[in-house]
mmCIF file of C-alpha atoms in Angstrom:
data_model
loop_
_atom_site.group_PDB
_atom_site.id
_atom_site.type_symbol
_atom_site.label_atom_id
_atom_site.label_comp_id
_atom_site.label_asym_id
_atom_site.label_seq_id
_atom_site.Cartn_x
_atom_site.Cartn_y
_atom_site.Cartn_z
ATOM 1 C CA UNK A 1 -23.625 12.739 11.588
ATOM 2 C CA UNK A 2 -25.956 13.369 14.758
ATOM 3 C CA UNK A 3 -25.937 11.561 17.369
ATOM 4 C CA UNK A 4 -28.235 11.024 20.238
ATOM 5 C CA UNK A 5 -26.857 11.835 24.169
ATOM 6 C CA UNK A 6 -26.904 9.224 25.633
ATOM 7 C CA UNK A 7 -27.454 5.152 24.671
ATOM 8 C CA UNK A 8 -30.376 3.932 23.113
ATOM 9 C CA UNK A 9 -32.108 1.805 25.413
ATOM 10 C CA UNK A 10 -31.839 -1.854 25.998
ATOM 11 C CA UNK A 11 -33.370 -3.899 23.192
ATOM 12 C CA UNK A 12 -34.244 -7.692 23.283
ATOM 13 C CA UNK A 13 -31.118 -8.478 21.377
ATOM 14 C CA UNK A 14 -28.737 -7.269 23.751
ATOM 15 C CA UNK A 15 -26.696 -4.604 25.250
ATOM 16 C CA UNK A 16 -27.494 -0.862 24.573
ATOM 17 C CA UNK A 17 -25.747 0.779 21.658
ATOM 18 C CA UNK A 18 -22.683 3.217 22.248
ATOM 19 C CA UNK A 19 -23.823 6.656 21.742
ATOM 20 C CA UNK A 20 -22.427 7.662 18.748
ATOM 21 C CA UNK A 21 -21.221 11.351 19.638
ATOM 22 C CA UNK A 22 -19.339 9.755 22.693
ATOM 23 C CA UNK A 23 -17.689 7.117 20.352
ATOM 24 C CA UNK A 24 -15.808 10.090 18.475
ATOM 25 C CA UNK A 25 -15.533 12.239 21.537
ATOM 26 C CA UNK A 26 -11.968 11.705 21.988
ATOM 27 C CA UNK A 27 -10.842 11.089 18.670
ATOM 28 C CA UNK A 28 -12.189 12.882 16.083
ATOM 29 C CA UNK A 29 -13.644 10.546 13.252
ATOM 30 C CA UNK A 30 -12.429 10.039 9.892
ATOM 31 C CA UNK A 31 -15.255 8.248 7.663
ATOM 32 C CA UNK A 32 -15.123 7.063 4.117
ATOM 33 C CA UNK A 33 -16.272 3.870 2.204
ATOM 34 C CA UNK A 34 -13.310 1.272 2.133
ATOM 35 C CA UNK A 35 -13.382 -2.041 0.157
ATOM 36 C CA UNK A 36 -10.966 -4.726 1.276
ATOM 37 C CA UNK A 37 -10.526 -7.874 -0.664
ATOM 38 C CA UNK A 38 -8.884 -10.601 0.994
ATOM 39 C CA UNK A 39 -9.973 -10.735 4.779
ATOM 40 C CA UNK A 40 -6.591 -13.122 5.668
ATOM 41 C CA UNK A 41 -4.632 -11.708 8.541
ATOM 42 C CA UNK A 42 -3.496 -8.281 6.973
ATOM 43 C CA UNK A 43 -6.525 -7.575 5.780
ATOM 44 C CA UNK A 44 -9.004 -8.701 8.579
ATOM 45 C CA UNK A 45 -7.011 -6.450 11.405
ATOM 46 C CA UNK A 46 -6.949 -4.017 8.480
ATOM 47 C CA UNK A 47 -10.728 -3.771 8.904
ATOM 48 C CA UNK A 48 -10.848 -3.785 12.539
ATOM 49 C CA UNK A 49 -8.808 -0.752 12.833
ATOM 50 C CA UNK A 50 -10.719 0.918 9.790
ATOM 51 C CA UNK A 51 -14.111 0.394 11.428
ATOM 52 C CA UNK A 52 -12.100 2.053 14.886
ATOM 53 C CA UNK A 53 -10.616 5.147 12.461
ATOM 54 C CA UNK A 54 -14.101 5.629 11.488
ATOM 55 C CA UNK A 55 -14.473 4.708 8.344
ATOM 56 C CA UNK A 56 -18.022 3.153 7.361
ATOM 57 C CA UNK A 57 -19.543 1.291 5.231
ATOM 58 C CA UNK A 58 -16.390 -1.931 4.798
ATOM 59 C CA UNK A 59 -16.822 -4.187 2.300
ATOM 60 C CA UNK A 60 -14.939 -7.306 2.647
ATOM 61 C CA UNK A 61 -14.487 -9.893 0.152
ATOM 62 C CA UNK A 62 -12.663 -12.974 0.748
ATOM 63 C CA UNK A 63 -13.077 -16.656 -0.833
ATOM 64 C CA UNK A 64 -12.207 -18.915 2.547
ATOM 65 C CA UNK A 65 -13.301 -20.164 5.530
ATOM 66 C CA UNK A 66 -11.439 -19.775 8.777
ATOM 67 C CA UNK A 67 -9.337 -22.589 9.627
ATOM 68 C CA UNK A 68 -7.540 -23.463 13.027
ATOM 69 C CA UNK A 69 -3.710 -22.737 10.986
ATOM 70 C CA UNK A 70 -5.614 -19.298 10.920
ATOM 71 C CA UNK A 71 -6.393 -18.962 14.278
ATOM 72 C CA UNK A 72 -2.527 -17.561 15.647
ATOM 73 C CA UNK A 73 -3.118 -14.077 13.088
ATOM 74 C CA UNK A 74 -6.060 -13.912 12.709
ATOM 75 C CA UNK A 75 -8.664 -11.500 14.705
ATOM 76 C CA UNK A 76 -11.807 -14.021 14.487
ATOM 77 C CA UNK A 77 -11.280 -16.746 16.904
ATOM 78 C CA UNK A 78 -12.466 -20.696 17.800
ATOM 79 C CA UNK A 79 -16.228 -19.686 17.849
ATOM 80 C CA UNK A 80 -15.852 -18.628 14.097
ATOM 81 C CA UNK A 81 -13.959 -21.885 13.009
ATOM 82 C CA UNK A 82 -15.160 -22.951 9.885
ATOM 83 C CA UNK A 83 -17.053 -19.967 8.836
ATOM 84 C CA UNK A 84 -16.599 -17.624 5.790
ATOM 85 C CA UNK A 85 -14.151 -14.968 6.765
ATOM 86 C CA UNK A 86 -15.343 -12.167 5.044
ATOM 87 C CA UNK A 87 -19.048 -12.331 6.939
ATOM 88 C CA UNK A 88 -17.981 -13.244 9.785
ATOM 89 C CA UNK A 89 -15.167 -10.894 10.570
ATOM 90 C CA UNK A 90 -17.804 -8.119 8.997
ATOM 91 C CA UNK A 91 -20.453 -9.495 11.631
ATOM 92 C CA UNK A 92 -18.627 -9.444 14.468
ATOM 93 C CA UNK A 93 -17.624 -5.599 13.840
ATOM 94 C CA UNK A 94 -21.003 -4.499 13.248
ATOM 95 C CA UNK A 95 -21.498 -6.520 17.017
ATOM 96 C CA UNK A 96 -18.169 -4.943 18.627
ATOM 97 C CA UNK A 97 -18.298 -1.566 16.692
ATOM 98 C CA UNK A 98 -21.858 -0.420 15.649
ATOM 99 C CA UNK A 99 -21.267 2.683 13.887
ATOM 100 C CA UNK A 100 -19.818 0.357 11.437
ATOM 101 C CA UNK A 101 -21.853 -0.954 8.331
ATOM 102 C CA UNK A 102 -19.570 -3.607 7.947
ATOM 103 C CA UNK A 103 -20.495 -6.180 5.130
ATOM 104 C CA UNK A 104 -18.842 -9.378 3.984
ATOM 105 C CA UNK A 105 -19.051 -11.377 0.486
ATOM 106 C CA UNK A 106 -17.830 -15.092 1.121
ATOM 107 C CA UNK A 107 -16.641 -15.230 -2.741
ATOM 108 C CA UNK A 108 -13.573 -15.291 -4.608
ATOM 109 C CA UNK A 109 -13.215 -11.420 -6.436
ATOM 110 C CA UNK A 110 -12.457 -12.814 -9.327
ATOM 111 C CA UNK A 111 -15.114 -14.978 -10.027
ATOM 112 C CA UNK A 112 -17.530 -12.166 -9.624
ATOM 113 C CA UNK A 113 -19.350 -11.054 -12.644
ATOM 114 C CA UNK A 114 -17.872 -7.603 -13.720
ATOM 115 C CA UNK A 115 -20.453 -5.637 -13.493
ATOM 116 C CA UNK A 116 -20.522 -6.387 -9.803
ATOM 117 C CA UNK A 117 -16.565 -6.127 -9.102
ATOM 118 C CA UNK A 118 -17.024 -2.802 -10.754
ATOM 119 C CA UNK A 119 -19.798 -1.740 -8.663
ATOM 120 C CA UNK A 120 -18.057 -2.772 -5.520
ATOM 121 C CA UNK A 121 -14.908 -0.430 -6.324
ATOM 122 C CA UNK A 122 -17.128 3.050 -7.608
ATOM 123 C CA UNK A 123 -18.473 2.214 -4.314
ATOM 124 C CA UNK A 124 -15.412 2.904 -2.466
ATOM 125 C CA UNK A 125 -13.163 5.775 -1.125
ATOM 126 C CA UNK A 126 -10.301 3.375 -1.030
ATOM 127 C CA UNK A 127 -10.022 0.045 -2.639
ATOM 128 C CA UNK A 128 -7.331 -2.324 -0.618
ATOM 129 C CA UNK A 129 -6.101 -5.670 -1.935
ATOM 130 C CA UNK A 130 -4.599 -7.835 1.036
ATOM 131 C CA UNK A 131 -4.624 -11.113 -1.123
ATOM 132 C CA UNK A 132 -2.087 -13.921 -1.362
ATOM 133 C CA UNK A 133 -3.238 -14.326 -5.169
ATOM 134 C CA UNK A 134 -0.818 -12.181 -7.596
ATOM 135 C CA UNK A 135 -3.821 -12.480 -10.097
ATOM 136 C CA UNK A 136 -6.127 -10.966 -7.952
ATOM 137 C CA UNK A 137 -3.776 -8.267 -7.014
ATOM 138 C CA UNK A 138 -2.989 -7.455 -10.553
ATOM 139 C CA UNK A 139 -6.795 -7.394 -11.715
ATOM 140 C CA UNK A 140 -7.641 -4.963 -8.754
ATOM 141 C CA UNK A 141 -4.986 -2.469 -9.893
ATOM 142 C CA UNK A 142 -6.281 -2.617 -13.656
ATOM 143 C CA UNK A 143 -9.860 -2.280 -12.171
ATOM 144 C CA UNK A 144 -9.004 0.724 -9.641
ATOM 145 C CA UNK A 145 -6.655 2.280 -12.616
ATOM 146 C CA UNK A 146 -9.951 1.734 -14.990
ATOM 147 C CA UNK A 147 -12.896 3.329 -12.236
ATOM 148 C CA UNK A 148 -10.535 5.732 -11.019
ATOM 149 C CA UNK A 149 -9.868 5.119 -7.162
ATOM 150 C CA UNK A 150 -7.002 5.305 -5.237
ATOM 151 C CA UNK A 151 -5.383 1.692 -4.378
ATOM 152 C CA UNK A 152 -3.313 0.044 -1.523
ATOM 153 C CA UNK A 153 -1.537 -3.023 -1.642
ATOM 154 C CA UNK A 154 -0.349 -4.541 1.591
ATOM 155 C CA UNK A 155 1.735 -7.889 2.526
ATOM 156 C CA UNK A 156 4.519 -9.528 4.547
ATOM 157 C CA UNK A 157 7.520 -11.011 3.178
ATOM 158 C CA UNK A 158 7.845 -14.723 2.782
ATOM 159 C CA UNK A 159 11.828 -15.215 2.577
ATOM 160 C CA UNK A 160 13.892 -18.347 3.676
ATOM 161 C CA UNK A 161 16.740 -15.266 4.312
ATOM 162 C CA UNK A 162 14.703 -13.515 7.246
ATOM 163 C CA UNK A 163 12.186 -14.322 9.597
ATOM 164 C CA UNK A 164 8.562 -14.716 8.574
ATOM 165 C CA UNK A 165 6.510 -11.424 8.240
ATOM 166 C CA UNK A 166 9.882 -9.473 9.581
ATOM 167 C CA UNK A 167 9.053 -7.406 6.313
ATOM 168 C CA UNK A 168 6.099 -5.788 5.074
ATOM 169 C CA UNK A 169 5.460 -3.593 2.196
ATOM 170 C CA UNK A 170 2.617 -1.243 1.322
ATOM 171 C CA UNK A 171 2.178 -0.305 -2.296
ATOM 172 C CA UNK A 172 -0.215 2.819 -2.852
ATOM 173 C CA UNK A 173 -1.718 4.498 -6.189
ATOM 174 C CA UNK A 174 -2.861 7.257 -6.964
ATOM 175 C CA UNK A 175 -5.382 7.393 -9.753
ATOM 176 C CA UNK A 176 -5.221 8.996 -13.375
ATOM 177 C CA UNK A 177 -1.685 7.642 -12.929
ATOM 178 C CA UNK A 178 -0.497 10.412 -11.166
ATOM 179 C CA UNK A 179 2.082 7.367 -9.415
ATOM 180 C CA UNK A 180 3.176 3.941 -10.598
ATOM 181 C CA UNK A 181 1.145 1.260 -10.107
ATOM 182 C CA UNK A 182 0.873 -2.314 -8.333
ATOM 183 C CA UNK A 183 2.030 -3.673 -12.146
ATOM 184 C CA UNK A 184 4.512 -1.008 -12.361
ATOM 185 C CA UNK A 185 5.931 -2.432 -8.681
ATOM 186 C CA UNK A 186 5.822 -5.897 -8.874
ATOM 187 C CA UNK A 187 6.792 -7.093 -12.650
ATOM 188 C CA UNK A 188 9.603 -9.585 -10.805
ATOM 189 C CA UNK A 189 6.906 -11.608 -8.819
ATOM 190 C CA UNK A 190 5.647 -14.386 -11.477
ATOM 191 C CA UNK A 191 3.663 -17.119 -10.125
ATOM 192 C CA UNK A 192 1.428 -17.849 -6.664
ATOM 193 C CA UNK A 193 2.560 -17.424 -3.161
ATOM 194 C CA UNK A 194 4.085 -20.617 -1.726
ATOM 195 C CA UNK A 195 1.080 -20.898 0.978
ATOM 196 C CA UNK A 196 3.045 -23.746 3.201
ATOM 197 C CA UNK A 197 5.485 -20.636 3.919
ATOM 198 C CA UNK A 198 2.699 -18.794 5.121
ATOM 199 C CA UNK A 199 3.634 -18.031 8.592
ATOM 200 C CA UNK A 200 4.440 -15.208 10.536
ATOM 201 C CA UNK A 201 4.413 -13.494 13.997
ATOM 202 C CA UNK A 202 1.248 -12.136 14.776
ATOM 203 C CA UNK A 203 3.108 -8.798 16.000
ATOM 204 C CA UNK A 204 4.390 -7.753 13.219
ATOM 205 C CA UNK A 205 1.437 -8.121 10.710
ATOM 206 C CA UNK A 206 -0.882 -6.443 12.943
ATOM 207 C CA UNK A 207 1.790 -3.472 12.684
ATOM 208 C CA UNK A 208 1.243 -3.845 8.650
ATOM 209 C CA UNK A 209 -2.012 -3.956 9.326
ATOM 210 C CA UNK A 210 -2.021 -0.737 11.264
ATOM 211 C CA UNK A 211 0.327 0.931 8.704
ATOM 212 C CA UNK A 212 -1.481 0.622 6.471
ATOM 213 C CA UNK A 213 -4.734 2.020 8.012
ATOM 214 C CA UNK A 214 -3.315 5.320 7.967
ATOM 215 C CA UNK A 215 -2.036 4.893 4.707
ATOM 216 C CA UNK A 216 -5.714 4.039 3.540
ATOM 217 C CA UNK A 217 -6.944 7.434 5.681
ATOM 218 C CA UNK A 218 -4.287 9.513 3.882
ATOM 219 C CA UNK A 219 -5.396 8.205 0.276
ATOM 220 C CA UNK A 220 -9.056 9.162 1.455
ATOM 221 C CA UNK A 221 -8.341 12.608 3.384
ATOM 222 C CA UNK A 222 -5.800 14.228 0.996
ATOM 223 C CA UNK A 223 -6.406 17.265 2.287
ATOM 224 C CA UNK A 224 -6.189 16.063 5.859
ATOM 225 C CA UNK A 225 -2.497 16.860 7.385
ATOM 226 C CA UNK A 226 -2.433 13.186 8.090
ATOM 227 C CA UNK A 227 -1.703 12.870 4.317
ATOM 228 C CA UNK A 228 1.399 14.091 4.801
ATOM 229 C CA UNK A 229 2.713 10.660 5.176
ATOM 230 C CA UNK A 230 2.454 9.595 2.079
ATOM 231 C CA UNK A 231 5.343 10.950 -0.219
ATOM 232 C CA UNK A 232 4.384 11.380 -3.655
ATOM 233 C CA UNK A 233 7.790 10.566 -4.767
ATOM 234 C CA UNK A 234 8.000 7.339 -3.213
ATOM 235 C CA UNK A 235 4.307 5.448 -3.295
ATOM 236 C CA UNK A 236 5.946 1.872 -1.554
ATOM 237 C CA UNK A 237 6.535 1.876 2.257
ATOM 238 C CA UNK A 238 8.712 -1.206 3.758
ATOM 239 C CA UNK A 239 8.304 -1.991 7.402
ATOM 240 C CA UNK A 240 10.838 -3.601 9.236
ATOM 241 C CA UNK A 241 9.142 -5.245 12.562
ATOM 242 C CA UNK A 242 10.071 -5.570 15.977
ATOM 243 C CA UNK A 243 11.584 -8.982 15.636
ATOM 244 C CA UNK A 244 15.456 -8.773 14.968
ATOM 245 C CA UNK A 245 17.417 -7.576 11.625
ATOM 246 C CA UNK A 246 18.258 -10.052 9.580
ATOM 247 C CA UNK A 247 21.533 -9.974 7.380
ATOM 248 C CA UNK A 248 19.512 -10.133 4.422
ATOM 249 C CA UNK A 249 17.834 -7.327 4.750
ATOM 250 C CA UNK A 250 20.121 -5.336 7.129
ATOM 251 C CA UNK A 251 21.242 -2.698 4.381
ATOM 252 C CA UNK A 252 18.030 -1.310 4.283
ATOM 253 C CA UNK A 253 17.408 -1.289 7.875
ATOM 254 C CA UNK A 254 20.512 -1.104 9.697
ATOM 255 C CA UNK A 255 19.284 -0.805 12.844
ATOM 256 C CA UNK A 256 17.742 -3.191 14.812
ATOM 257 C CA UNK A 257 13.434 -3.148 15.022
ATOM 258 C CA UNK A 258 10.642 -1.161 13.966
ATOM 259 C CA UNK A 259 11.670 0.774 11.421
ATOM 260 C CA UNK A 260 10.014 2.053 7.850
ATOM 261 C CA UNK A 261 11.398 3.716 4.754
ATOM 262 C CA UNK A 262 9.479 5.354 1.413
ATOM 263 C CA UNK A 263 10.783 3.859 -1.247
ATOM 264 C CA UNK A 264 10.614 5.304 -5.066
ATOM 265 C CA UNK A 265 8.950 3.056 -7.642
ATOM 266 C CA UNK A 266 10.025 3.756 -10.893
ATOM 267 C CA UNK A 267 7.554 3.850 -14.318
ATOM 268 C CA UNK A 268 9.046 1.112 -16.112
ATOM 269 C CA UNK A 269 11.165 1.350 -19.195
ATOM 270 C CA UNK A 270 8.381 0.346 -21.685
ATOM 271 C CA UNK A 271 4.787 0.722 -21.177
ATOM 272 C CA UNK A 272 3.361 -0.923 -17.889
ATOM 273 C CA UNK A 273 0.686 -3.183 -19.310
ATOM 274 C CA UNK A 274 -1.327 -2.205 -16.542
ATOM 275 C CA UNK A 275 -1.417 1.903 -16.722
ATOM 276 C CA UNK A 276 0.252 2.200 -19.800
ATOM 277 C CA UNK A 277 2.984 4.126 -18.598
ATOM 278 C CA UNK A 278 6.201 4.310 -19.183
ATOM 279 C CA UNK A 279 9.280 6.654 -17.828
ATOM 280 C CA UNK A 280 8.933 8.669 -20.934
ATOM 281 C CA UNK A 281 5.687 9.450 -20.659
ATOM 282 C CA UNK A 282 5.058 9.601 -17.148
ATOM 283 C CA UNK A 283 4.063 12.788 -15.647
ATOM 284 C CA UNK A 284 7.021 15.011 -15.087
ATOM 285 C CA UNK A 285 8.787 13.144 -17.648
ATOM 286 C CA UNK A 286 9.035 15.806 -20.290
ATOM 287 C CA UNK A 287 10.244 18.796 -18.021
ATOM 288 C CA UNK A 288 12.893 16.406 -16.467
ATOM 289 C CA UNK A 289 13.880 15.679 -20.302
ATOM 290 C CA UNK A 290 14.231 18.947 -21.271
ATOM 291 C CA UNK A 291 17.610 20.335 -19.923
ATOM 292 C CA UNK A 292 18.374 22.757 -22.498
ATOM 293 C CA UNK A 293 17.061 25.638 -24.887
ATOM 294 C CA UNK A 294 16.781 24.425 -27.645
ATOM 295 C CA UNK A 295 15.596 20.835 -26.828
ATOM 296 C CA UNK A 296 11.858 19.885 -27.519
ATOM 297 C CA UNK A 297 9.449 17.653 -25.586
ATOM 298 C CA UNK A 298 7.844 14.901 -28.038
ATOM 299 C CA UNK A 299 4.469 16.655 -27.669
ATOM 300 C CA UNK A 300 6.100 19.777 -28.221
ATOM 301 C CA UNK A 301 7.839 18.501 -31.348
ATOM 302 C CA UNK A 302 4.065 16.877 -32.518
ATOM 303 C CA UNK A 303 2.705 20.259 -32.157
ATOM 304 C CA UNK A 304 4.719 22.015 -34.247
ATOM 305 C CA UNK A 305 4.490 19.197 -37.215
ATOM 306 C CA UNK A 306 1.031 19.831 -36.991
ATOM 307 C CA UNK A 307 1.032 23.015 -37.420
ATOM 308 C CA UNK A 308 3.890 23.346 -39.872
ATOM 309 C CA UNK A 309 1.338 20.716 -42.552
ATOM 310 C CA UNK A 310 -1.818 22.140 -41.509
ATOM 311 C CA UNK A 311 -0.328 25.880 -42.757
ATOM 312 C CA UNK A 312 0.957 24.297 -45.893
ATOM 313 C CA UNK A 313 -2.315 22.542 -46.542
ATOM 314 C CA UNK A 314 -4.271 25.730 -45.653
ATOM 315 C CA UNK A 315 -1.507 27.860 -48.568
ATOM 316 C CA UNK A 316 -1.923 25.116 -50.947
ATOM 317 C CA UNK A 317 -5.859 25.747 -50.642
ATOM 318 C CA UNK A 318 -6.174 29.037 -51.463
ATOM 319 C CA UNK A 319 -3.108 29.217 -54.041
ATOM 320 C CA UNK A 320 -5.554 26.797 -56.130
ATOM 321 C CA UNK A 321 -9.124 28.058 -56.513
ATOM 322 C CA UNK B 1 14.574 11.569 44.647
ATOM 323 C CA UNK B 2 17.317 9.876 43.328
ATOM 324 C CA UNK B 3 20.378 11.049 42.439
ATOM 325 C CA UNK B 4 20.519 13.048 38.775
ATOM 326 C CA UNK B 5 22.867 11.038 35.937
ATOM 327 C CA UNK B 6 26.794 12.112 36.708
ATOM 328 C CA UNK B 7 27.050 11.808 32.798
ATOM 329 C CA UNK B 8 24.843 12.516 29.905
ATOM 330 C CA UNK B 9 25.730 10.724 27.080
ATOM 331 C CA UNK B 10 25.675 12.603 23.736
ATOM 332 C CA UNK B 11 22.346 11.078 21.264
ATOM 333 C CA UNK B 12 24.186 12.376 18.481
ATOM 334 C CA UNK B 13 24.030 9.883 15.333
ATOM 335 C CA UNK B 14 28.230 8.404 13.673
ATOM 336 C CA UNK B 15 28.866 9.510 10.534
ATOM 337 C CA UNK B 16 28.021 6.125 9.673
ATOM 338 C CA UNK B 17 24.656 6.018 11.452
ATOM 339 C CA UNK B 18 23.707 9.649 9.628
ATOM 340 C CA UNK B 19 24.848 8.048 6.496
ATOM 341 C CA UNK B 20 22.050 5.141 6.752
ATOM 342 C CA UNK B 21 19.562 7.061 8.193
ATOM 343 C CA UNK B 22 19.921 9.252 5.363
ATOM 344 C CA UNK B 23 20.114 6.843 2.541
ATOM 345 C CA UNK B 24 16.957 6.640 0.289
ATOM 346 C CA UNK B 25 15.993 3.330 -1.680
ATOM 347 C CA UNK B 26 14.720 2.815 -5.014
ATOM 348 C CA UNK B 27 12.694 -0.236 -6.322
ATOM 349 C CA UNK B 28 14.050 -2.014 -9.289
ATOM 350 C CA UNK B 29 11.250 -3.786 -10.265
ATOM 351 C CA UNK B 30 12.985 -5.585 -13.119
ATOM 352 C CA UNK B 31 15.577 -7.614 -11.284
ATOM 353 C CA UNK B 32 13.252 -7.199 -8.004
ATOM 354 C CA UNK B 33 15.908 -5.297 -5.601
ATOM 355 C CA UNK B 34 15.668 -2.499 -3.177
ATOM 356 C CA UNK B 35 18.734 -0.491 -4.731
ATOM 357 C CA UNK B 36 20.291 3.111 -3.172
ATOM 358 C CA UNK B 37 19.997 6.240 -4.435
ATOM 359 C CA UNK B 38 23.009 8.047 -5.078
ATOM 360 C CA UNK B 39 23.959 10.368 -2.410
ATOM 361 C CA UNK B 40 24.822 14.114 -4.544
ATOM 362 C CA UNK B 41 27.962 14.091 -1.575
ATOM 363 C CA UNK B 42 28.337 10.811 -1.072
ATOM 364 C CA UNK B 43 31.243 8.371 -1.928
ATOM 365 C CA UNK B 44 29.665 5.428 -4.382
ATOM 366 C CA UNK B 45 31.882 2.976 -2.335
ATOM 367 C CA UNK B 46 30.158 3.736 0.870
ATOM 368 C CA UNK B 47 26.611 3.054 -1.012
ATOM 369 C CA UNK B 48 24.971 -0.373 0.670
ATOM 370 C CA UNK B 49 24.470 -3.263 -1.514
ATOM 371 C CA UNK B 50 20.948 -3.995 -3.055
ATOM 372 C CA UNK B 51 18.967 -6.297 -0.865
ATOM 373 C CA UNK B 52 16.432 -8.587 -2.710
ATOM 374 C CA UNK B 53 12.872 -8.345 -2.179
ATOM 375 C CA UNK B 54 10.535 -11.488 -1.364
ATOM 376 C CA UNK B 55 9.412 -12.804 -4.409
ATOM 377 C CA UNK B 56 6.378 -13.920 -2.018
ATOM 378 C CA UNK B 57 4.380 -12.316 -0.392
ATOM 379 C CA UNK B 58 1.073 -13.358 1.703
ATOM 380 C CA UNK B 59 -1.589 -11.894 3.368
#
């Protein structure tokens, strides 16, 4: 990207812009095209610190309108009361952050015709759902399984056994189902999010928030050494925040505050009806099944059927002119 | 300057500490628990009990 050296000069509109080469001067930029649906409280400090990372163009998508319940986690304030999230939040980055091309859709995702939800993922790096609707969740993972993009899923807990948001997790999948996927993760979780439980310290989302910003550069720089985060083993990350252990969850973090852990998601049993996987046929599958000589994979075993009729057919052929 | 500390105390981790700090966690995603792995060395008594994820989540 070039830049010019120094800012461009006063316009009628308002300040100067930052020169863009002294923006990254510091902090060397990471770019990429991100789509976020849902522009709640995850996802809307989500796109803040994307737009800071450097990533450019965002693409928001969210179906409300900012309400004052919204206004304790959320990083639009009073003067946006009332207003669609998505373009609001997207305008006031382009205003606080210009090297951002920051667009927002006031619309619900799924109501979109499909043609244009498809669009709006082949247009992305990094597709992240930050939704309180399991629906929508589920029908971004089929759609980022079916265009082939790599997928994030953060949220907070909502648990009358710990305090609000003291957990978050961060699903992440890799496509051509080189990981388990959101389906794969969450096949307990039936029904919608009980929204009157929707609180939460604003701390400790914005640390999901930030979490999963470098989980979104990772999935968009694998070859950066900042990938090294992500374990390919263990695609879920749980956050505890800095807000005291609970009993309920004190097992997995025994100690008390910010703490994370990579946790292993298992293909299911049968077929995922997202991905279609299963643990027999996930990748990896057949060399962990085969722990002896003389034991055969099921493609091996296919192979050799195949071969065994096709020389039989080919004998019977030319034994009968 | 002030006075260095008389006594250093050691930052080395309990048995008990290394143990958690060490444990890795699976998802089950059919009963919706974090579970433990097994530990190769470990004792299976010593393994924590499954905690049970948030069957809600928000945004």
């Amino acid at each position: 990207m070039t830049g010019s050296t120094g800012p461009t000069g006063p316009g009628p509109e308002g300040p100067a812009e930052p020169a863009e080469d002294r923006v990254w001067a510091r902090h060397r930029r990471l770019t990429g095209s991100v789509l976020v649906i849902g522009a709640g409280a995850v996802g809307g400090f989500l796109a803040e610190e994307l737009a800071r990372i450097g990533f450019s163009p965002l693409r928001l998508v969210d179906r409300d309108v900012l309400e004052t319940e919204n206004l304790v986690r959320h990083p639009l304030g009073a003067p946006e009361l009332g207003q669609p999230k998505a373009p609001a939040l997207a305008a006031a980055i382009r205003r606080a952050f210009p090297p951002c091309d920051a667009t927002g859709l006031h619309a619900d995702f799924l109501e979109l015709p499909y043609e244009q939800q498809r669009a709006l993922v082949r247009e992305a790096d990094v597709v992240v759902a930050a939704t309180d609707s399991p629906a929508c969740q589920r029908h971004v993972n089929a759609l980022a399984l079916e265009v082939g993009r790599p997928a994030a899923y953060p949220a907070v807990w909502v648990d009358p056994r710990i305090r609000d948001a003291e957990v978050g997790e961060i699903l992440w999948v890799l496509p051509d189902r080189r990981t388990p996927c959101y389906e794969c993760a969450v096949a307990f979780r039936r029904g919608t999010a009980d929204t009157d439980a929707a609180r939460g310290a604003r701390v400790d989302i914005q640390l999901v928030s930030l979490a999963t910003a470098q989980v979104v550069t990772a999935l968009a720089h694998p070859a950066d050494d900042r990938a090294g985060i992500l374990d390919p083993d263990r695609n879920a990350i749980y956050l505890h925040g800095l807000t005291p252990t609970s009993p309920g969850v004190r097992a997995t973090f025994p100690a008390h505050g910010l703490s994370s852990r990579n946790v292993r998601v298992p293909f299911p049993a049968r077929p995922c009806p997202a991905c279609l996987v299963s643990r027999a046929t996930a990748p990896g599958a057949g060399e962990a099944a085969a722990d002896g000589p003389g034991r055969l994979t099921p493609w091996v075993a296919v192979a050799v059927l195949v071969s065994v009729v096709m020389t039989l057919l080919v004998t019977a052929a030319f034994g009968h002119p | 300057m002030g006075a260095a500390p008389e006594i250093l105390r050691d930052a080395e981790l309990t048995p008990q500490e290394t143990r958690e700090s060490e444990q890795e966690w699976f998802l089950d995603a059919e009963t919706g628990e974090l579970k433990p792995e097994e530990q190769p060395d470990g004792d299976p008594r010593d393994r924590p009990k499954p905690v049970r994820v948030a069957r809600w989540t928000f945004d």
